PDB file of C-alpha atoms in Angstrom:
ATOM      1  CA  UNK A  12     -86.078  79.478  10.098  1.00  0.00           C
ATOM      2  CA  UNK A  13     -86.987  76.873  12.714  1.00  0.00           C
ATOM      3  CA  UNK A  14     -85.652  75.545  14.967  1.00  0.00           C
ATOM      4  CA  UNK A  15     -83.327  72.316  13.849  1.00  0.00           C
ATOM      5  CA  UNK A  16     -82.424  69.845  15.715  1.00  0.00           C
ATOM      6  CA  UNK A  17     -78.988  69.043  16.239  1.00  0.00           C
ATOM      7  CA  UNK A  18     -77.367  66.840  13.593  1.00  0.00           C
ATOM      8  CA  UNK A  19     -75.260  64.388  14.338  1.00  0.00           C
ATOM      9  CA  UNK A  20     -72.107  63.803  12.734  1.00  0.00           C
ATOM     10  CA  UNK A  21     -72.860  61.569   9.958  1.00  0.00           C
ATOM     11  CA  UNK A  22     -75.914  63.833   8.693  1.00  0.00           C
ATOM     12  CA  UNK A  23     -73.640  66.864   9.191  1.00  0.00           C
ATOM     13  CA  UNK A  24     -71.197  65.083   6.664  1.00  0.00           C
ATOM     14  CA  UNK A  25     -73.912  64.178   4.186  1.00  0.00           C
ATOM     15  CA  UNK A  26     -75.422  68.226   4.056  1.00  0.00           C
ATOM     16  CA  UNK A  27     -71.647  69.506   3.645  1.00  0.00           C
ATOM     17  CA  UNK A  28     -71.427  67.278   0.625  1.00  0.00           C
ATOM     18  CA  UNK A  29     -74.312  68.089  -0.280  1.00  0.00           C
ATOM     19  CA  UNK A  30     -73.231  71.485  -0.613  1.00  0.00           C
ATOM     20  CA  UNK A  31     -69.916  70.756  -2.063  1.00  0.00           C
ATOM     21  CA  UNK A  32     -69.496  67.744  -3.461  1.00  0.00           C
ATOM     22  CA  UNK A  33     -65.833  67.930  -4.050  1.00  0.00           C
ATOM     23  CA  UNK A  34     -65.402  67.614  -0.373  1.00  0.00           C
ATOM     24  CA  UNK A  35     -65.537  63.658  -1.348  1.00  0.00           C
ATOM     25  CA  UNK A  36     -62.032  63.912  -2.304  1.00  0.00           C
ATOM     26  CA  UNK A  37     -60.342  64.501   1.130  1.00  0.00           C
ATOM     27  CA  UNK A  38     -61.360  60.953   1.972  1.00  0.00           C
ATOM     28  CA  UNK A  39     -59.306  58.325   1.574  1.00  0.00           C
ATOM     29  CA  UNK A  40     -60.860  55.251   0.865  1.00  0.00           C
ATOM     30  CA  UNK A  41     -60.091  53.203   4.015  1.00  0.00           C
ATOM     31  CA  UNK A  42     -60.865  56.044   6.022  1.00  0.00           C
ATOM     32  CA  UNK A  43     -64.499  55.029   6.758  1.00  0.00           C
ATOM     33  CA  UNK A  44     -65.126  51.708   6.095  1.00  0.00           C
ATOM     34  CA  UNK A  45     -67.973  51.038   7.963  1.00  0.00           C
ATOM     35  CA  UNK A  46     -70.225  52.944  10.336  1.00  0.00           C
ATOM     36  CA  UNK A  47     -72.708  51.212  12.040  1.00  0.00           C
ATOM     37  CA  UNK A  48     -74.393  54.672  12.914  1.00  0.00           C
ATOM     38  CA  UNK A  49     -77.731  56.615  12.444  1.00  0.00           C
ATOM     39  CA  UNK A  50     -77.107  57.688   8.667  1.00  0.00           C
ATOM     40  CA  UNK A  51     -73.990  56.432   8.361  1.00  0.00           C
ATOM     41  CA  UNK A  52     -74.389  53.498   5.914  1.00  0.00           C
ATOM     42  CA  UNK A  53     -76.104  57.001   3.457  1.00  0.00           C
ATOM     43  CA  UNK A  54     -72.929  59.048   4.486  1.00  0.00           C
ATOM     44  CA  UNK A  55     -70.674  56.006   2.814  1.00  0.00           C
ATOM     45  CA  UNK A  56     -72.903  55.212  -0.068  1.00  0.00           C
ATOM     46  CA  UNK A  57     -72.866  59.114  -1.096  1.00  0.00           C
ATOM     47  CA  UNK A  58     -69.036  59.588  -0.671  1.00  0.00           C
ATOM     48  CA  UNK A  59     -68.806  56.028  -3.066  1.00  0.00           C
ATOM     49  CA  UNK A  60     -71.190  58.101  -5.462  1.00  0.00           C
ATOM     50  CA  UNK A  61     -69.452  61.374  -5.343  1.00  0.00           C
ATOM     51  CA  UNK A  62     -66.233  59.315  -5.789  1.00  0.00           C
ATOM     52  CA  UNK A  63     -67.267  57.595  -9.062  1.00  0.00           C
ATOM     53  CA  UNK A  64     -68.778  60.597 -10.622  1.00  0.00           C
ATOM     54  CA  UNK A  65     -66.936  64.047  -9.343  1.00  0.00           C
ATOM     55  CA  UNK A  66     -69.368  66.190 -11.256  1.00  0.00           C
ATOM     56  CA  UNK A  67     -72.495  64.954 -10.111  1.00  0.00           C
ATOM     57  CA  UNK A  68     -74.958  68.181  -8.982  1.00  0.00           C
ATOM     58  CA  UNK A  69     -77.250  68.286  -5.982  1.00  0.00           C
ATOM     59  CA  UNK A  70     -79.741  67.417  -8.005  1.00  0.00           C
ATOM     60  CA  UNK A  71     -78.262  64.288  -9.344  1.00  0.00           C
ATOM     61  CA  UNK A  72     -77.349  62.973  -6.293  1.00  0.00           C
ATOM     62  CA  UNK A  73     -81.110  62.996  -5.238  1.00  0.00           C
ATOM     63  CA  UNK A  74     -81.608  61.463  -8.458  1.00  0.00           C
ATOM     64  CA  UNK A  75     -79.891  58.573  -8.029  1.00  0.00           C
ATOM     65  CA  UNK A  76     -81.996  58.265  -4.416  1.00  0.00           C
ATOM     66  CA  UNK A  77     -84.730  58.084  -6.366  1.00  0.00           C
ATOM     67  CA  UNK A  78     -83.784  56.040  -9.075  1.00  0.00           C
ATOM     68  CA  UNK A  79     -82.147  53.209  -6.325  1.00  0.00           C
ATOM     69  CA  UNK A  80     -85.370  52.998  -4.846  1.00  0.00           C
ATOM     70  CA  UNK A  81     -84.170  54.202  -1.385  1.00  0.00           C
ATOM     71  CA  UNK A  82     -87.270  55.833   0.018  1.00  0.00           C
ATOM     72  CA  UNK A  83     -85.704  56.434   3.501  1.00  0.00           C
ATOM     73  CA  UNK A  84     -82.179  57.365   1.912  1.00  0.00           C
ATOM     74  CA  UNK A  85     -83.529  59.504  -0.354  1.00  0.00           C
ATOM     75  CA  UNK A  86     -85.856  61.907   2.199  1.00  0.00           C
ATOM     76  CA  UNK A  87     -82.908  61.991   4.021  1.00  0.00           C
ATOM     77  CA  UNK A  88     -80.846  63.430   1.119  1.00  0.00           C
ATOM     78  CA  UNK A  89     -83.505  65.866   0.111  1.00  0.00           C
ATOM     79  CA  UNK A  90     -83.759  67.340   3.839  1.00  0.00           C
ATOM     80  CA  UNK A  91     -80.417  67.341   4.498  1.00  0.00           C
ATOM     81  CA  UNK A  92     -79.856  69.182   0.716  1.00  0.00           C
ATOM     82  CA  UNK A  93     -82.487  71.960   2.300  1.00  0.00           C
ATOM     83  CA  UNK A  94     -80.712  72.808   4.886  1.00  0.00           C
ATOM     84  CA  UNK A  95     -78.844  76.171   5.428  1.00  0.00           C
ATOM     85  CA  UNK A  96     -75.285  75.681   6.522  1.00  0.00           C
ATOM     86  CA  UNK A  97     -74.259  78.534   8.132  1.00  0.00           C
ATOM     87  CA  UNK A  98     -70.672  78.583   6.160  1.00  0.00           C
ATOM     88  CA  UNK A  99     -69.672  80.799   3.357  1.00  0.00           C
ATOM     89  CA  UNK A 100     -66.831  79.535   1.921  1.00  0.00           C
ATOM     90  CA  UNK A 101     -65.423  76.744   0.796  1.00  0.00           C
ATOM     91  CA  UNK A 102     -62.498  76.765   3.149  1.00  0.00           C
ATOM     92  CA  UNK A 103     -64.643  77.294   6.005  1.00  0.00           C
ATOM     93  CA  UNK A 104     -66.625  73.807   4.898  1.00  0.00           C
ATOM     94  CA  UNK A 105     -63.989  72.113   3.920  1.00  0.00           C
ATOM     95  CA  UNK A 106     -61.951  72.386   7.671  1.00  0.00           C
ATOM     96  CA  UNK A 107     -66.283  71.741   8.645  1.00  0.00           C
ATOM     97  CA  UNK A 108     -66.049  68.550   7.013  1.00  0.00           C
ATOM     98  CA  UNK A 109     -62.591  67.992   7.997  1.00  0.00           C
ATOM     99  CA  UNK A 110     -63.977  67.771  11.996  1.00  0.00           C
ATOM    100  CA  UNK A 111     -66.688  66.207  11.220  1.00  0.00           C
ATOM    101  CA  UNK A 112     -64.697  63.570   9.647  1.00  0.00           C
ATOM    102  CA  UNK A 113     -62.334  62.809  12.862  1.00  0.00           C
ATOM    103  CA  UNK A 114     -65.679  62.499  14.829  1.00  0.00           C
ATOM    104  CA  UNK A 115     -67.048  59.889  12.629  1.00  0.00           C
ATOM    105  CA  UNK A 116     -63.096  58.033  12.584  1.00  0.00           C
ATOM    106  CA  UNK A 117     -63.095  58.146  16.235  1.00  0.00           C
ATOM    107  CA  UNK A 118     -66.986  56.932  15.979  1.00  0.00           C
ATOM    108  CA  UNK A 119     -65.934  54.122  14.026  1.00  0.00           C
ATOM    109  CA  UNK A 120     -62.763  53.289  15.860  1.00  0.00           C
ATOM    110  CA  UNK A 121     -65.224  52.868  19.339  1.00  0.00           C
ATOM    111  CA  UNK A 122     -67.474  51.032  18.086  1.00  0.00           C
ATOM    112  CA  UNK A 123     -64.661  48.584  16.861  1.00  0.00           C
ATOM    113  CA  UNK A 124     -62.796  48.924  20.506  1.00  0.00           C
ATOM    114  CA  UNK A 125     -66.255  48.389  22.019  1.00  0.00           C
ATOM    115  CA  UNK A 126     -66.717  44.891  20.060  1.00  0.00           C
ATOM    116  CA  UNK A 127     -62.997  43.378  20.486  1.00  0.00           C
ATOM    117  CA  UNK A 128     -63.638  44.470  24.549  1.00  0.00           C
ATOM    118  CA  UNK A 129     -66.911  42.748  24.390  1.00  0.00           C
ATOM    119  CA  UNK A 130     -65.793  39.628  22.535  1.00  0.00           C
ATOM    120  CA  UNK A 131     -62.301  39.583  24.508  1.00  0.00           C
ATOM    121  CA  UNK A 132     -64.855  38.792  27.740  1.00  0.00           C
ATOM    122  CA  UNK A 133     -66.115  36.071  25.759  1.00  0.00           C
ATOM    123  CA  UNK A 134     -63.677  34.119  24.432  1.00  0.00           C
ATOM    124  CA  UNK A 135     -60.013  34.358  22.647  1.00  0.00           C
ATOM    125  CA  UNK A 136     -59.450  37.412  19.880  1.00  0.00           C
ATOM    126  CA  UNK A 137     -57.577  35.729  17.102  1.00  0.00           C
ATOM    127  CA  UNK A 138     -53.827  37.275  16.985  1.00  0.00           C
ATOM    128  CA  UNK A 139     -55.492  39.613  13.912  1.00  0.00           C
ATOM    129  CA  UNK A 140     -57.784  40.735  16.326  1.00  0.00           C
ATOM    130  CA  UNK A 141     -55.654  41.628  19.648  1.00  0.00           C
ATOM    131  CA  UNK A 142     -53.534  43.657  16.951  1.00  0.00           C
ATOM    132  CA  UNK A 143     -56.637  45.675  15.855  1.00  0.00           C
ATOM    133  CA  UNK A 144     -57.529  45.937  19.939  1.00  0.00           C
ATOM    134  CA  UNK A 145     -53.907  47.251  21.002  1.00  0.00           C
ATOM    135  CA  UNK A 146     -54.178  49.492  17.848  1.00  0.00           C
ATOM    136  CA  UNK A 147     -57.207  51.049  18.937  1.00  0.00           C
ATOM    137  CA  UNK A 148     -56.794  51.616  22.348  1.00  0.00           C
ATOM    138  CA  UNK A 149     -53.316  53.004  21.813  1.00  0.00           C
ATOM    139  CA  UNK A 150     -55.264  55.280  19.300  1.00  0.00           C
ATOM    140  CA  UNK A 151     -58.200  56.198  21.907  1.00  0.00           C
ATOM    141  CA  UNK A 152     -55.697  56.668  24.884  1.00  0.00           C
ATOM    142  CA  UNK A 153     -53.467  58.797  22.507  1.00  0.00           C
ATOM    143  CA  UNK A 154     -56.581  61.286  21.738  1.00  0.00           C
ATOM    144  CA  UNK A 155     -57.787  60.916  25.554  1.00  0.00           C
ATOM    145  CA  UNK A 156     -54.101  63.178  26.571  1.00  0.00           C
ATOM    146  CA  UNK A 157     -53.930  65.162  23.501  1.00  0.00           C
TER     147      UNK A 157
END
């Protein structure tokens, strides 16, 4: 096949879910709240759809995007569903998806961290935001020292 560009974590997540929809089960509801990254929204919408309709087929997923009239999402879903993942079995897919999930959570945390740090330079953070910031900093620190 033609050389594919490297998929972002969000795109990999979508592609893996299209291949094995039951992977949505391993995401806890509050794990991915807000992914402000390219295709992050698409991934979140797909996870939500799969949690609501666990038995949906890839065709059903594509049909859903056609139905909601989200052209861009539909094109991405169609494109990512056509990707042949070089993965053979369910266990391998699950491991790969867990890895992608970790990357996405890290991206999400880094993003929140940057937003809070930026905000703290302009003005006072609320008590909640300070707690969140401390939490994010300790998480990124523990990741760095691993």
